[in-house]
PDB file of C-alpha atoms in Angstrom:
ATOM      1  CA  MET A   1     101.175  11.891  42.654  1.00 43.00           C
ATOM      2  CA  ALA A   2     101.167  15.684  42.563  1.00 45.00           C
ATOM      3  CA  LEU A   3     103.031  17.573  45.247  1.00 44.00           C
ATOM      4  CA  PHE A   4     100.716  20.570  45.109  1.00 42.00           C
ATOM      5  CA  THR A   5      96.964  20.186  44.930  1.00 46.00           C
ATOM      6  CA  GLU A   6      96.193  23.889  44.603  1.00 48.00           C
ATOM      7  CA  SER A   7      96.915  26.232  41.744  1.00 49.00           C
ATOM      8  CA  PRO A   8     100.289  28.035  41.878  1.00 49.00           C
ATOM      9  CA  SER A   9      98.564  31.340  42.621  1.00 51.00           C
ATOM     10  CA  ALA A  10      96.772  30.080  45.726  1.00 49.00           C
ATOM     11  CA  HIS A  11      99.464  31.231  48.177  1.00 46.00           C
ATOM     12  CA  PRO A  12     102.035  33.477  46.498  1.00 49.00           C
ATOM     13  CA  THR A  13     103.356  36.524  48.260  1.00 49.00           C
ATOM     14  CA  ALA A  14     102.105  39.958  47.285  1.00 49.00           C
ATOM     15  CA  GLY A  15     105.023  41.830  45.789  1.00 49.00           C
ATOM     16  CA  ALA A  16     105.836  45.461  46.412  1.00 49.00           C
ATOM     17  CA  ALA A  17     105.870  47.906  43.540  1.00 50.00           C
ATOM     18  CA  PRO A  18     109.374  48.527  42.151  1.00 50.00           C
ATOM     19  CA  GLY A  19     111.068  51.298  44.097  1.00 50.00           C
ATOM     20  CA  GLN A  20     108.420  51.294  46.846  1.00 48.00           C
ATOM     21  CA  PRO A  21     108.851  49.935  50.384  1.00 48.00           C
ATOM     22  CA  PRO A  22     106.706  46.879  51.188  1.00 49.00           C
ATOM     23  CA  VAL A  23     105.251  48.515  54.327  1.00 51.00           C
ATOM     24  CA  THR A  24     104.102  52.096  54.368  1.00 51.00           C
ATOM     25  CA  SER A  25     103.514  54.310  57.362  1.00 50.00           C
ATOM     26  CA  ASP A  26     102.053  57.021  55.136  1.00 55.00           C
ATOM     27  CA  PRO A  27      98.440  57.458  56.300  1.00 56.00           C
ATOM     28  CA  THR A  28      97.500  59.169  53.019  1.00 61.00           C
ATOM     29  CA  ALA A  29      98.198  55.951  51.108  1.00 61.00           C
ATOM     30  CA  MET A  30      95.593  53.904  52.994  1.00 63.00           C
ATOM     31  CA  PRO A  31      92.465  55.486  51.410  1.00 67.00           C
ATOM     32  CA  GLN A  32      94.005  54.970  47.973  1.00 69.00           C
ATOM     33  CA  LEU A  33      94.629  51.290  48.745  1.00 66.00           C
ATOM     34  CA  SER A  34      91.072  50.929  49.997  1.00 71.00           C
ATOM     35  CA  ALA A  35      89.712  52.504  46.807  1.00 76.00           C
ATOM     36  CA  GLU A  36      91.809  50.152  44.671  1.00 74.00           C
ATOM     37  CA  LEU A  37      90.461  47.140  46.580  1.00 71.00           C
ATOM     38  CA  GLN A  38      86.887  48.316  46.036  1.00 76.00           C
ATOM     39  CA  LYS A  39      87.537  48.683  42.293  1.00 78.00           C
ATOM     40  CA  ALA A  40      89.065  45.220  42.093  1.00 72.00           C
ATOM     41  CA  THR A  41      86.183  43.665  44.020  1.00 72.00           C
ATOM     42  CA  ALA A  42      83.660  45.337  41.726  1.00 75.00           C
ATOM     43  CA  LYS A  43      85.554  44.037  38.669  1.00 72.00           C
ATOM     44  CA  VAL A  44      85.513  40.463  40.000  1.00 68.00           C
ATOM     45  CA  THR A  45      81.775  40.715  40.587  1.00 70.00           C
ATOM     46  CA  GLU A  46      81.327  42.052  37.052  1.00 71.00           C
ATOM     47  CA  ILE A  47      83.380  39.420  35.180  1.00 69.00           C
ATOM     48  CA  GLY A  48      83.022  36.459  37.487  1.00 67.00           C
ATOM     49  CA  SER A  49      85.411  34.939  39.947  1.00 66.00           C
ATOM     50  CA  LEU A  50      88.799  33.819  38.659  1.00 74.00           C
ATOM     51  CA  PRO A  51      91.116  32.118  41.186  1.00 80.00           C
ATOM     52  CA  GLU A  52      94.074  34.347  40.287  1.00 80.00           C
ATOM     53  CA  ILE A  53      92.092  37.559  40.734  1.00 77.00           C
ATOM     54  CA  THR A  54      90.440  36.399  43.944  1.00 79.00           C
ATOM     55  CA  THR A  55      93.826  35.367  45.350  1.00 85.00           C
ATOM     56  CA  ARG A  56      95.409  38.694  44.440  1.00 83.00           C
ATOM     57  CA  ILE A  57      92.580  40.616  46.115  1.00 81.00           C
ATOM     58  CA  ALA A  58      92.989  38.524  49.272  1.00 84.00           C
ATOM     59  CA  GLN A  59      96.744  39.245  49.231  1.00 88.00           C
ATOM     60  CA  TYR A  60      96.191  42.991  48.992  1.00 85.00           C
ATOM     61  CA  GLU A  61      93.591  42.893  51.758  1.00 85.00           C
ATOM     62  CA  MET A  62      96.013  41.025  54.023  1.00 84.00           C
ATOM     63  CA  ALA A  63      98.838  43.435  53.173  1.00 83.00           C
ATOM     64  CA  TYR A  64      96.553  46.370  54.001  1.00 83.00           C
ATOM     65  CA  ARG A  65      95.631  44.888  57.384  1.00 81.00           C
ATOM     66  CA  MET A  66      99.295  44.194  58.156  1.00 77.00           C
ATOM     67  CA  GLN A  67     100.397  47.701  57.163  1.00 78.00           C
ATOM     68  CA  THR A  68      97.741  49.401  59.246  1.00 79.00           C
ATOM     69  CA  SER A  69      98.602  47.332  62.334  1.00 75.00           C
ATOM     70  CA  VAL A  70     102.381  47.979  62.286  1.00 78.00           C
ATOM     71  CA  PRO A  71     102.376  51.489  63.843  1.00 76.00           C
ATOM     72  CA  GLU A  72     100.206  50.363  66.778  1.00 80.00           C
ATOM     73  CA  LEU A  73     102.264  47.221  67.278  1.00 81.00           C
ATOM     74  CA  THR A  74     105.612  49.003  67.472  1.00 83.00           C
ATOM     75  CA  ASP A  75     104.423  51.840  69.741  1.00 85.00           C
ATOM     76  CA  LEU A  76     105.696  50.909  73.202  1.00 87.00           C
ATOM     77  CA  ALA A  77     104.335  54.068  74.848  1.00 86.00           C
ATOM     78  CA  LYS A  78     101.310  52.197  76.195  1.00 85.00           C
ATOM     79  CA  GLU A  79     103.421  49.524  77.868  1.00 89.00           C
ATOM     80  CA  PRO A  80     103.161  49.783  81.656  1.00 91.00           C
ATOM     81  CA  GLU A  81     106.200  50.799  83.693  1.00 92.00           C
ATOM     82  CA  SER A  82     106.290  47.329  85.225  1.00 93.00           C
ATOM     83  CA  THR A  83     107.074  45.865  81.794  1.00 91.00           C
ATOM     84  CA  PHE A  84     110.180  48.016  81.455  1.00 92.00           C
ATOM     85  CA  LYS A  85     111.266  46.982  84.950  1.00 93.00           C
ATOM     86  CA  LEU A  86     110.930  43.318  83.986  1.00 94.00           C
ATOM     87  CA  TYR A  87     112.783  43.669  80.670  1.00 93.00           C
ATOM     88  CA  GLY A  88     115.355  46.203  81.898  1.00 91.00           C
ATOM     89  CA  GLU A  89     116.084  49.795  81.015  1.00 86.00           C
ATOM     90  CA  ASP A  90     117.432  48.806  77.567  1.00 91.00           C
ATOM     91  CA  ALA A  91     113.848  47.943  76.631  1.00 91.00           C
ATOM     92  CA  ARG A  92     113.211  51.649  76.025  1.00 90.00           C
ATOM     93  CA  LYS A  93     115.911  51.787  73.321  1.00 91.00           C
ATOM     94  CA  PRO A  94     114.678  50.591  69.904  1.00 88.00           C
ATOM     95  CA  GLY A  95     116.748  47.808  68.392  1.00 90.00           C
ATOM     96  CA  THR A  96     118.104  46.444  71.671  1.00 93.00           C
ATOM     97  CA  TYR A  97     117.608  42.825  72.626  1.00 94.00           C
ATOM     98  CA  ALA A  98     115.173  43.805  75.400  1.00 93.00           C
ATOM     99  CA  ALA A  99     113.072  45.986  73.066  1.00 92.00           C
ATOM    100  CA  ASN A 100     112.994  43.199  70.470  1.00 93.00           C
ATOM    101  CA  CYS A 101     111.810  40.776  73.159  1.00 94.00           C
ATOM    102  CA  ILE A 102     108.878  43.083  73.932  1.00 93.00           C
ATOM    103  CA  LEU A 103     108.027  43.319  70.220  1.00 91.00           C
ATOM    104  CA  ALA A 104     108.242  39.521  69.909  1.00 93.00           C
ATOM    105  CA  ARG A 105     105.882  39.122  72.873  1.00 93.00           C
ATOM    106  CA  ARG A 106     103.444  41.601  71.312  1.00 91.00           C
ATOM    107  CA  LEU A 107     103.553  39.717  67.994  1.00 88.00           C
ATOM    108  CA  ALA A 108     102.870  36.433  69.797  1.00 92.00           C
ATOM    109  CA  GLU A 109      99.939  38.019  71.653  1.00 90.00           C
ATOM    110  CA  ARG A 110      98.442  38.934  68.277  1.00 85.00           C
ATOM    111  CA  GLY A 111      98.685  35.381  66.995  1.00 86.00           C
ATOM    112  CA  VAL A 112     101.737  35.705  64.731  1.00 83.00           C
ATOM    113  CA  ARG A 113     103.017  32.175  64.205  1.00 85.00           C
ATOM    114  CA  PHE A 114     106.578  32.830  63.083  1.00 87.00           C
ATOM    115  CA  ILE A 115     108.605  35.523  64.801  1.00 85.00           C
TER     116      ILE A 115
END
């Protein structure tokens, strides 16, 4: 009996380019990523759907969505004052336990399963 019923490329992680960070906050990179995805989608349509190519495109699309949501997720400026009263004054300092608790709550609110 086989342990895996899907091809090995069905759920691999999308790797970062050597020497590049996996998440970018550079807004100029996003249009380039979007253009690359459009090219890849056009190529799949042209040559037919291969599972490896389709999986890779889905990985890049997910990575793009994750990268574009990070700045909004980590910006605590829109949190109401009452939140900082509940979590304590340390919640305003990035990297503190209280600030990490707020980030964890925000991740959970967005449906992240593993925090």
